[in-house]
C-alpha cells in the first residue's frame, strides 16, 4: 500500500481522497506549514506529497516556496498540487516550481483515483514499508499474548521516549487495566477520524501511560462488536500511525483476516509468535503460519516466544521451533502469578519488578536478543519426531 501526505487544513478534502483510494493508499494529513510537512515527510517517506494551493486551507502564495524547500530536502519527492486546473498561470507556476501535475481541487471518485494512480505507478519509492517501526505480536491461540505485548511495548516505549500499542485483543483489551489507564478511543474511532488524524488529535484522544511514554489504541473496550471495521481501513490507519509514531507495537489478538495478517507480517520490522509448551498451541501456530503463507524473508523475522517455560515439560523450545520452521526463539520463565498480580494493581511487571526473572528476560528480548536455532546436523535426528508426525496434515 502506498503512502500519500496531503498538506491541507481542509478535512473534507482529505476525506474525499480517502474514499477513492481505500485499499490502495493511506492518506496522512499535515498542516500546510513547511517545517511540519518536512518533519512528517522525514518520518513517513511518502510515495507522493499532495499540496493544497488554496488561499484559505492550503499554502496560497507560499506554495512555490514550500515546493522548493521540499524538493531541496528530498529530490525524490513526487509533488502534486491540488489547485485550479482552469487557471493556466497558476498551473504553469506550479509546474515550474517542481510539481509533477496539478489536479483540480474539486476532482472526486474514479477520476481522482485514476489521476493519482497514474503517478503512483512510477513512484520512485514504490510500495515499501513506512519509516516507523512495526513490532508484531501474534499467537495461534489468541489470549495469552496480551500481557506479553503490554510489557514489551512498555519497554520499547521507555527506551525511545514514546511509542504506541495497538491492541487487537477481543472481546476487549486488558491493556488499559494493566497500565491503569482509561481507554475510550478505539480503532473504529481512529478510522472515522482518518481525514484529520494527526499527533494533536491523538495526544488528546489516546490513553497514555506517563511512566513509559506509551500510548494505547484498543480494537475494542467493554466488549463492543467490531465486525463492521473494514480490513482495508485498518491497514490504512496503521500506515498513518506508523508515520506519526516512531514505533508501533501491534498485538494482533483477535484480528484474523488472512489478507490483513499477511500484510502485517510483510511490513513488520520484527515479529513475535507467542506459544506455551502445548501441542495444541504449536499446532495452532503452525495453522496460522500456513494460513498467511509467509515467505522465507518473513520467517527469518519471526521469533518464537515460549511463554511460561518450565524445564519439566517434555515439549521443549527446540522441538517447537523446529516444528514451526523458525530460526529464532526465546524462553520466558513462568510468571503467571506475578503478571496477574501486576494486572490487578495496574502496574506493568517490567517496571514494578524490573529485577524479576521474567522482566530481565523480556528486557533482553526487547533489546533484540533471541537465540538462533542450532544447525540441524548438530541435533539428534529423532528429536521431536512424534510432534512432527502429529502436525502433518491428515
Tab-separated table of C-alpha atoms in Angstrom:
chain	number	residue	atom	x	y	z
A	1	UNK	CA	0.000	0.000	0.000
A	2	UNK	CA	1.269	3.475	-0.906
A	3	UNK	CA	1.615	6.425	1.469
A	4	UNK	CA	0.302	9.855	0.477
A	5	UNK	CA	0.722	13.012	2.526
A	6	UNK	CA	-1.827	15.750	1.858
A	7	UNK	CA	-0.846	19.184	3.196
A	8	UNK	CA	-4.150	20.938	3.881
A	9	UNK	CA	-6.310	22.254	6.703
A	10	UNK	CA	-9.442	21.115	4.841
A	11	UNK	CA	-10.500	17.823	6.431
A	12	UNK	CA	-13.324	17.476	3.878
A	13	UNK	CA	-10.684	17.445	1.126
A	14	UNK	CA	-8.726	14.744	2.955
A	15	UNK	CA	-11.930	12.712	3.342
A	16	UNK	CA	-12.601	12.965	-0.412
A	17	UNK	CA	-9.173	11.444	-1.033
A	18	UNK	CA	-9.585	8.571	1.446
A	19	UNK	CA	-12.715	7.082	-0.145
A	20	UNK	CA	-11.463	6.516	-3.721
A	21	UNK	CA	-8.002	5.412	-2.562
A	22	UNK	CA	-9.039	2.998	0.196
A	23	UNK	CA	-7.026	-0.197	-0.100
A	24	UNK	CA	-4.545	1.487	-2.468
A	25	UNK	CA	-3.004	4.278	-0.414
A	26	UNK	CA	-3.010	5.592	3.129
A	27	UNK	CA	-3.725	9.321	3.391
A	28	UNK	CA	-1.677	11.132	6.045
A	29	UNK	CA	-2.737	14.711	6.641
A	30	UNK	CA	-0.336	17.538	7.506
A	31	UNK	CA	-0.994	21.157	8.249
A	32	UNK	CA	0.059	23.407	5.315
A	33	UNK	CA	3.204	24.588	7.064
A	34	UNK	CA	6.625	23.791	5.637
A	35	UNK	CA	8.516	22.805	8.807
A	36	UNK	CA	5.773	20.399	9.974
A	37	UNK	CA	5.459	18.926	6.498
A	38	UNK	CA	9.217	18.356	6.192
A	39	UNK	CA	9.309	16.593	9.576
A	40	UNK	CA	6.389	14.330	8.637
A	41	UNK	CA	7.973	13.521	5.268
A	42	UNK	CA	11.200	12.566	7.023
A	43	UNK	CA	9.321	10.058	9.198
A	44	UNK	CA	6.874	8.688	6.631
A	45	UNK	CA	8.946	8.577	3.406
A	46	UNK	CA	5.766	9.140	1.355
A	47	UNK	CA	5.273	7.977	-2.218
A	48	UNK	CA	3.504	11.226	-3.073
A	49	UNK	CA	3.001	14.647	-1.474
A	50	UNK	CA	-0.217	16.476	-2.317
A	51	UNK	CA	-0.026	20.225	-1.662
A	52	UNK	CA	-3.220	22.220	-1.349
A	53	UNK	CA	-2.882	25.512	-3.234
A	54	UNK	CA	-5.994	27.050	-1.690
A	55	UNK	CA	-5.510	30.524	-0.186
A	56	UNK	CA	-7.517	29.668	2.963
A	57	UNK	CA	-6.900	25.971	3.697
A	58	UNK	CA	-3.629	25.482	1.807
A	59	UNK	CA	-0.311	27.191	1.089
A	60	UNK	CA	-1.713	30.009	-1.058
A	61	UNK	CA	1.033	32.387	-2.217
A	62	UNK	CA	3.661	30.367	-0.273
A	63	UNK	CA	3.146	27.268	-2.412
A	64	UNK	CA	6.204	27.819	-4.620
A	65	UNK	CA	8.470	28.399	-1.629
A	66	UNK	CA	7.162	25.247	0.098
A	67	UNK	CA	7.746	23.164	-3.026
A	68	UNK	CA	11.317	24.397	-3.386
A	69	UNK	CA	12.020	23.539	0.270
A	70	UNK	CA	10.551	20.039	-0.182
A	71	UNK	CA	12.480	19.400	-3.381
A	72	UNK	CA	15.698	20.578	-1.739
A	73	UNK	CA	15.197	18.329	1.276
A	74	UNK	CA	14.114	15.281	-0.761
A	75	UNK	CA	14.878	15.326	-4.504
A	76	UNK	CA	12.932	12.059	-4.939
A	77	UNK	CA	9.705	13.532	-3.551
A	78	UNK	CA	6.812	13.304	-6.013
A	79	UNK	CA	4.968	16.620	-5.663
A	80	UNK	CA	1.399	17.059	-6.933
A	81	UNK	CA	-0.610	20.254	-6.453
A	82	UNK	CA	-4.333	20.339	-5.691
A	83	UNK	CA	-5.471	23.569	-7.299
A	84	UNK	CA	-7.433	25.113	-10.145
A	85	UNK	CA	-6.802	23.331	-13.443
A	86	UNK	CA	-8.567	26.160	-15.272
A	87	UNK	CA	-6.073	28.807	-14.098
A	88	UNK	CA	-3.310	28.419	-16.689
A	89	UNK	CA	-0.929	30.849	-14.993
A	90	UNK	CA	-1.206	29.068	-11.617
A	91	UNK	CA	-0.675	25.680	-13.274
A	92	UNK	CA	2.413	26.969	-15.072
A	93	UNK	CA	3.873	28.409	-11.840
A	94	UNK	CA	3.312	25.087	-10.057
A	95	UNK	CA	4.970	23.066	-12.825
A	96	UNK	CA	7.930	25.459	-12.941
A	97	UNK	CA	8.317	25.139	-9.165
A	98	UNK	CA	8.645	21.362	-9.494
A	99	UNK	CA	5.120	19.898	-9.463
A	100	UNK	CA	4.650	16.663	-11.394
A	101	UNK	CA	0.999	17.570	-12.004
A	102	UNK	CA	-1.858	19.833	-10.964
A	103	UNK	CA	-5.105	18.055	-10.089
A	104	UNK	CA	-8.251	20.112	-9.834
A	105	UNK	CA	-9.220	20.551	-6.207
A	106	UNK	CA	-12.815	19.525	-6.932
A	107	UNK	CA	-11.975	16.188	-8.598
A	108	UNK	CA	-13.694	13.218	-6.928
A	109	UNK	CA	-14.322	9.477	-7.194
A	110	UNK	CA	-12.965	7.374	-10.027
A	111	UNK	CA	-11.427	10.347	-11.826
A	112	UNK	CA	-9.414	11.304	-8.727
A	113	UNK	CA	-8.333	7.684	-8.210
A	114	UNK	CA	-7.276	7.406	-11.865
A	115	UNK	CA	-5.197	10.586	-11.843
A	116	UNK	CA	-3.356	9.719	-8.638
A	117	UNK	CA	-2.872	6.060	-9.590
A	118	UNK	CA	-1.220	7.160	-12.837
A	119	UNK	CA	1.516	8.903	-10.838
A	120	UNK	CA	1.847	6.146	-8.228
A	121	UNK	CA	2.686	3.640	-10.969
A	122	UNK	CA	6.009	5.393	-11.417
A	123	UNK	CA	6.533	6.434	-7.808
A	124	UNK	CA	10.301	6.416	-7.102
A	125	UNK	CA	9.998	4.694	-3.749
A	126	UNK	CA	7.493	2.076	-4.824
A	127	UNK	CA	5.383	0.198	-2.307
A	128	UNK	CA	7.936	-0.009	0.516
A	129	UNK	CA	7.212	-0.066	4.236
A	130	UNK	CA	6.874	3.195	6.098
A	131	UNK	CA	9.676	4.630	8.190
A	132	UNK	CA	8.042	3.961	11.561
A	133	UNK	CA	8.976	0.559	13.026
A	134	UNK	CA	6.232	-2.061	13.366
A	135	UNK	CA	6.620	-4.756	16.019
A	136	UNK	CA	4.067	-7.536	15.564
A	137	UNK	CA	2.854	-9.863	18.333
A	138	UNK	CA	0.872	-12.944	17.249
A	139	UNK	CA	-0.386	-16.172	18.769
A	140	UNK	CA	-2.019	-19.266	17.348
A	141	UNK	CA	-4.460	-19.250	20.255
A	142	UNK	CA	-5.249	-15.565	20.968
A	143	UNK	CA	-5.427	-14.542	24.610
A	144	UNK	CA	-2.151	-15.416	26.283
A	145	UNK	CA	-0.060	-12.868	24.396
A	146	UNK	CA	-1.849	-9.764	25.701
A	147	UNK	CA	0.262	-9.120	28.816
A	148	UNK	CA	3.426	-10.031	26.898
A	149	UNK	CA	2.556	-7.335	24.325
A	150	UNK	CA	1.834	-4.761	27.055
A	151	UNK	CA	5.126	-5.324	28.871
A	152	UNK	CA	7.112	-5.455	25.631
A	153	UNK	CA	5.518	-2.206	24.425
A	154	UNK	CA	6.272	-0.520	27.772
A	155	UNK	CA	9.968	-1.414	27.487
A	156	UNK	CA	10.177	-0.334	23.843
A	157	UNK	CA	8.424	2.985	24.571
A	158	UNK	CA	10.558	3.689	27.632
A	159	UNK	CA	13.720	3.142	25.598
A	160	UNK	CA	12.549	5.501	22.814
A	161	UNK	CA	10.727	8.062	24.946
A	162	UNK	CA	7.364	7.251	23.342
A	163	UNK	CA	5.504	4.530	21.463
A	164	UNK	CA	2.078	3.204	20.558
A	165	UNK	CA	0.453	-0.128	21.419
A	166	UNK	CA	-2.397	-1.098	19.087
A	167	UNK	CA	-4.206	-3.890	20.908
A	168	UNK	CA	-6.385	-6.179	18.788
A	169	UNK	CA	-7.463	-8.316	21.756
A	170	UNK	CA	-11.090	-9.479	21.784
A	171	UNK	CA	-13.651	-9.292	23.289
A	172	UNK	CA	-11.938	-6.327	24.939
A	173	UNK	CA	-8.459	-5.024	25.670
A	174	UNK	CA	-6.766	-5.615	29.030
A	175	UNK	CA	-4.052	-3.071	28.265
A	176	UNK	CA	-5.842	-0.200	29.999
A	177	UNK	CA	-6.303	-2.196	33.195
A	178	UNK	CA	-2.721	-3.468	33.089
A	179	UNK	CA	-1.415	0.109	32.948
A	180	UNK	CA	-4.187	1.775	34.999
A	181	UNK	CA	-5.081	3.961	32.004
A	182	UNK	CA	-8.715	4.630	30.954
A	183	UNK	CA	-9.410	3.728	27.319
A	184	UNK	CA	-12.293	5.292	25.396
A	185	UNK	CA	-10.810	5.893	21.925
A	186	UNK	CA	-10.711	2.789	19.715
A	187	UNK	CA	-9.569	1.654	16.277
A	188	UNK	CA	-13.068	2.359	14.939
A	189	UNK	CA	-12.775	5.955	16.183
A	190	UNK	CA	-9.335	6.352	14.587
A	191	UNK	CA	-10.661	5.071	11.253
A	192	UNK	CA	-13.545	7.533	11.373
A	193	UNK	CA	-11.054	10.315	12.145
A	194	UNK	CA	-8.605	9.421	9.344
A	195	UNK	CA	-9.154	12.700	7.415
A	196	UNK	CA	-7.998	14.719	10.447
A	197	UNK	CA	-5.769	12.210	12.199
A	198	UNK	CA	-2.585	13.858	13.489
A	199	UNK	CA	-0.480	13.924	16.652
A	200	UNK	CA	-2.514	16.753	18.171
A	201	UNK	CA	-5.756	14.775	17.953
A	202	UNK	CA	-4.146	11.516	19.083
A	203	UNK	CA	-2.357	13.105	22.040
A	204	UNK	CA	-5.713	14.171	23.468
A	205	UNK	CA	-7.701	11.046	22.489
A	206	UNK	CA	-5.408	8.084	23.158
A	207	UNK	CA	-4.805	6.504	26.521
A	208	UNK	CA	-1.338	7.468	27.775
A	209	UNK	CA	0.929	5.697	30.269
A	210	UNK	CA	3.105	8.550	31.525
A	211	UNK	CA	5.865	6.485	33.255
A	212	UNK	CA	6.845	4.849	29.948
A	213	UNK	CA	5.515	7.288	27.345
A	214	UNK	CA	3.354	4.533	25.803
A	215	UNK	CA	0.084	5.468	24.049
A	216	UNK	CA	-2.720	2.904	23.747
A	217	UNK	CA	-5.246	2.222	20.977
A	218	UNK	CA	-7.524	-0.818	21.506
A	219	UNK	CA	-9.665	-2.615	18.948
A	220	UNK	CA	-12.444	-2.944	21.497
A	221	UNK	CA	-13.313	-1.847	25.018
A	222	UNK	CA	-16.291	-3.074	27.040
A	223	UNK	CA	-16.734	-5.932	24.561
A	224	UNK	CA	-18.408	-3.946	21.764
A	225	UNK	CA	-18.907	-5.502	18.326
A	226	UNK	CA	-16.197	-4.817	15.737
A	227	UNK	CA	-17.440	-6.812	12.741
A	228	UNK	CA	-18.109	-3.643	10.745
A	229	UNK	CA	-14.459	-2.484	10.876
A	230	UNK	CA	-13.129	-2.998	7.339
A	231	UNK	CA	-9.713	-4.703	6.964
A	232	UNK	CA	-8.646	-2.168	4.303
A	233	UNK	CA	-9.409	0.684	6.693
A	234	UNK	CA	-7.309	-0.936	9.437
A	235	UNK	CA	-4.372	-1.254	7.025
A	236	UNK	CA	-4.638	2.409	6.012
A	237	UNK	CA	-4.932	3.528	9.632
A	238	UNK	CA	-1.850	1.536	10.642
A	239	UNK	CA	0.254	3.168	7.925
A	240	UNK	CA	-0.826	6.596	9.154
A	241	UNK	CA	0.011	5.671	12.762
A	242	UNK	CA	3.455	4.424	11.728
A	243	UNK	CA	4.116	7.819	10.199
A	244	UNK	CA	3.073	9.618	13.389
A	245	UNK	CA	4.913	7.407	15.921
A	246	UNK	CA	8.497	6.171	15.958
A	247	UNK	CA	7.334	2.625	16.728
A	248	UNK	CA	4.005	0.823	16.786
A	249	UNK	CA	3.610	-2.456	18.673
A	250	UNK	CA	0.615	-4.322	17.232
A	251	UNK	CA	-0.918	-7.156	19.220
A	252	UNK	CA	-2.858	-8.982	16.501
A	253	UNK	CA	-5.135	-10.560	19.120
A	254	UNK	CA	-8.499	-11.368	17.566
A	255	UNK	CA	-7.716	-9.899	14.125
A	256	UNK	CA	-7.847	-12.984	11.919
A	257	UNK	CA	-8.381	-11.668	8.368
A	258	UNK	CA	-5.804	-13.630	6.257
A	259	UNK	CA	-5.058	-10.782	3.844
A	260	UNK	CA	-4.591	-8.314	6.683
A	261	UNK	CA	-2.308	-10.669	8.623
A	262	UNK	CA	-0.237	-11.276	5.503
A	263	UNK	CA	0.145	-7.512	5.025
A	264	UNK	CA	1.144	-7.059	8.678
A	265	UNK	CA	3.812	-9.757	8.527
A	266	UNK	CA	5.117	-8.469	5.185
A	267	UNK	CA	5.746	-4.964	6.506
A	268	UNK	CA	6.668	-5.695	10.140
A	269	UNK	CA	10.158	-4.865	11.360
A	270	UNK	CA	10.097	-7.708	13.886
A	271	UNK	CA	7.542	-10.425	14.668
A	272	UNK	CA	6.985	-12.388	17.883
A	273	UNK	CA	4.925	-15.593	17.801
A	274	UNK	CA	3.858	-16.454	21.349
A	275	UNK	CA	3.047	-20.021	22.439
A	276	UNK	CA	3.054	-22.091	25.639
A	277	UNK	CA	4.541	-25.602	25.761
A	278	UNK	CA	1.420	-27.371	24.497
A	279	UNK	CA	0.857	-29.428	21.370
A	280	UNK	CA	-2.428	-27.606	20.691
A	281	UNK	CA	-0.650	-24.241	20.837
A	282	UNK	CA	2.094	-25.351	18.441
A	283	UNK	CA	-0.486	-26.788	16.037
A	284	UNK	CA	-2.475	-23.535	16.149
A	285	UNK	CA	0.699	-21.553	15.408
A	286	UNK	CA	1.523	-23.909	12.527
A	287	UNK	CA	-2.007	-23.456	11.119
A	288	UNK	CA	-1.634	-19.668	11.416
A	289	UNK	CA	1.653	-19.684	9.507
A	290	UNK	CA	0.152	-21.890	6.790
A	291	UNK	CA	-2.817	-19.518	6.514
A	292	UNK	CA	-0.709	-16.414	5.961
A	293	UNK	CA	1.912	-18.338	3.925
A	294	UNK	CA	4.930	-16.204	4.898
A	295	UNK	CA	7.873	-16.157	2.505
A	296	UNK	CA	11.397	-17.111	3.740
A	297	UNK	CA	12.303	-13.469	4.404
A	298	UNK	CA	9.268	-13.102	6.702
A	299	UNK	CA	10.060	-16.356	8.525
A	300	UNK	CA	13.548	-15.011	9.255
A	301	UNK	CA	11.957	-12.076	11.122
A	302	UNK	CA	9.776	-14.272	13.350
A	303	UNK	CA	10.959	-15.097	16.863
A	304	UNK	CA	9.145	-17.886	18.692
A	305	UNK	CA	8.423	-16.807	22.275
A	306	UNK	CA	7.910	-19.805	24.564
A	307	UNK	CA	5.926	-18.280	27.420
A	308	UNK	CA	5.667	-19.754	30.931
A	309	UNK	CA	8.606	-22.003	30.118
A	310	UNK	CA	9.060	-24.923	32.522
A	311	UNK	CA	12.032	-27.297	32.087
A	312	UNK	CA	9.973	-30.270	33.332
A	313	UNK	CA	7.613	-30.174	30.326
A	314	UNK	CA	8.950	-32.584	27.709
A	315	UNK	CA	7.793	-30.468	24.761
A	316	UNK	CA	10.843	-28.211	24.591
A	317	UNK	CA	11.784	-24.994	22.883
A	318	UNK	CA	13.836	-26.643	20.116
A	319	UNK	CA	11.053	-29.081	19.226
A	320	UNK	CA	8.543	-26.245	18.992
A	321	UNK	CA	10.882	-24.087	16.924
A	322	UNK	CA	11.703	-26.918	14.523
A	323	UNK	CA	8.059	-27.876	14.092
A	324	UNK	CA	7.256	-24.291	13.057
A	325	UNK	CA	10.234	-23.963	10.719
A	326	UNK	CA	11.634	-20.946	12.560
A	327	UNK	CA	15.253	-19.936	13.150
A	328	UNK	CA	14.927	-17.857	16.302
A	329	UNK	CA	13.376	-18.459	19.705
A	330	UNK	CA	13.468	-17.318	23.297
A	331	UNK	CA	12.171	-18.702	26.596
A	332	UNK	CA	10.265	-16.586	29.087
A	333	UNK	CA	10.201	-18.026	32.640
A	334	UNK	CA	6.870	-18.894	34.216
A	335	UNK	CA	5.417	-15.747	35.795
A	336	UNK	CA	1.642	-16.149	35.571
A	337	UNK	CA	1.102	-15.243	39.247
A	338	UNK	CA	3.313	-12.144	39.027
A	339	UNK	CA	1.729	-10.998	35.746
A	340	UNK	CA	-1.832	-11.344	37.046
A	341	UNK	CA	-0.948	-9.569	40.299
A	342	UNK	CA	0.615	-6.754	38.267
A	343	UNK	CA	-2.524	-6.545	36.104
A	344	UNK	CA	-4.715	-6.355	39.198
A	345	UNK	CA	-2.672	-3.462	40.611
A	346	UNK	CA	-2.375	-1.617	37.283
A	347	UNK	CA	1.434	-1.615	37.219
A	348	UNK	CA	3.361	-3.362	34.429
A	349	UNK	CA	5.583	-6.098	35.825
A	350	UNK	CA	8.676	-4.927	33.909
A	351	UNK	CA	8.550	-1.553	35.697
A	352	UNK	CA	7.165	-2.702	39.035
A	353	UNK	CA	9.630	-5.606	39.418
A	354	UNK	CA	12.481	-4.908	36.985
A	355	UNK	CA	14.782	-7.442	38.689
A	356	UNK	CA	12.314	-10.356	38.366
A	357	UNK	CA	13.439	-13.182	36.072
A	358	UNK	CA	10.580	-12.506	33.626
A	359	UNK	CA	11.390	-8.785	33.474
A	360	UNK	CA	15.086	-9.415	32.833
A	361	UNK	CA	14.312	-11.931	30.085
A	362	UNK	CA	11.833	-9.606	28.419
A	363	UNK	CA	14.246	-6.690	28.630
A	364	UNK	CA	16.840	-8.742	26.729
A	365	UNK	CA	14.215	-9.639	24.146
A	366	UNK	CA	13.073	-6.024	23.780
A	367	UNK	CA	16.686	-5.078	23.129
A	368	UNK	CA	16.736	-7.519	20.204
A	369	UNK	CA	18.267	-10.622	21.725
A	370	UNK	CA	16.922	-14.045	20.691
A	371	UNK	CA	18.536	-17.446	20.483
A	372	UNK	CA	19.273	-18.638	16.905
A	373	UNK	CA	18.434	-22.209	16.060
A	374	UNK	CA	21.072	-24.882	16.381
A	375	UNK	CA	22.037	-26.242	12.903
A	376	UNK	CA	20.087	-29.410	12.114
A	377	UNK	CA	23.258	-31.514	11.796
A	378	UNK	CA	24.166	-30.749	15.414
A	379	UNK	CA	20.880	-32.128	16.810
A	380	UNK	CA	19.743	-35.696	17.319
A	381	UNK	CA	17.677	-36.721	14.282
A	382	UNK	CA	14.924	-38.246	16.400
A	383	UNK	CA	14.271	-35.099	18.485
A	384	UNK	CA	10.626	-34.049	18.182
A	385	UNK	CA	9.767	-36.836	15.724
A	386	UNK	CA	6.460	-37.559	17.444
A	387	UNK	CA	5.435	-33.923	17.338
A	388	UNK	CA	6.273	-33.656	13.628
A	389	UNK	CA	4.118	-36.701	12.873
A	390	UNK	CA	1.155	-35.231	14.736
A	391	UNK	CA	1.483	-31.931	12.884
A	392	UNK	CA	1.419	-33.497	9.436
A	393	UNK	CA	-1.839	-32.897	7.510
A	394	UNK	CA	-4.088	-35.947	7.506
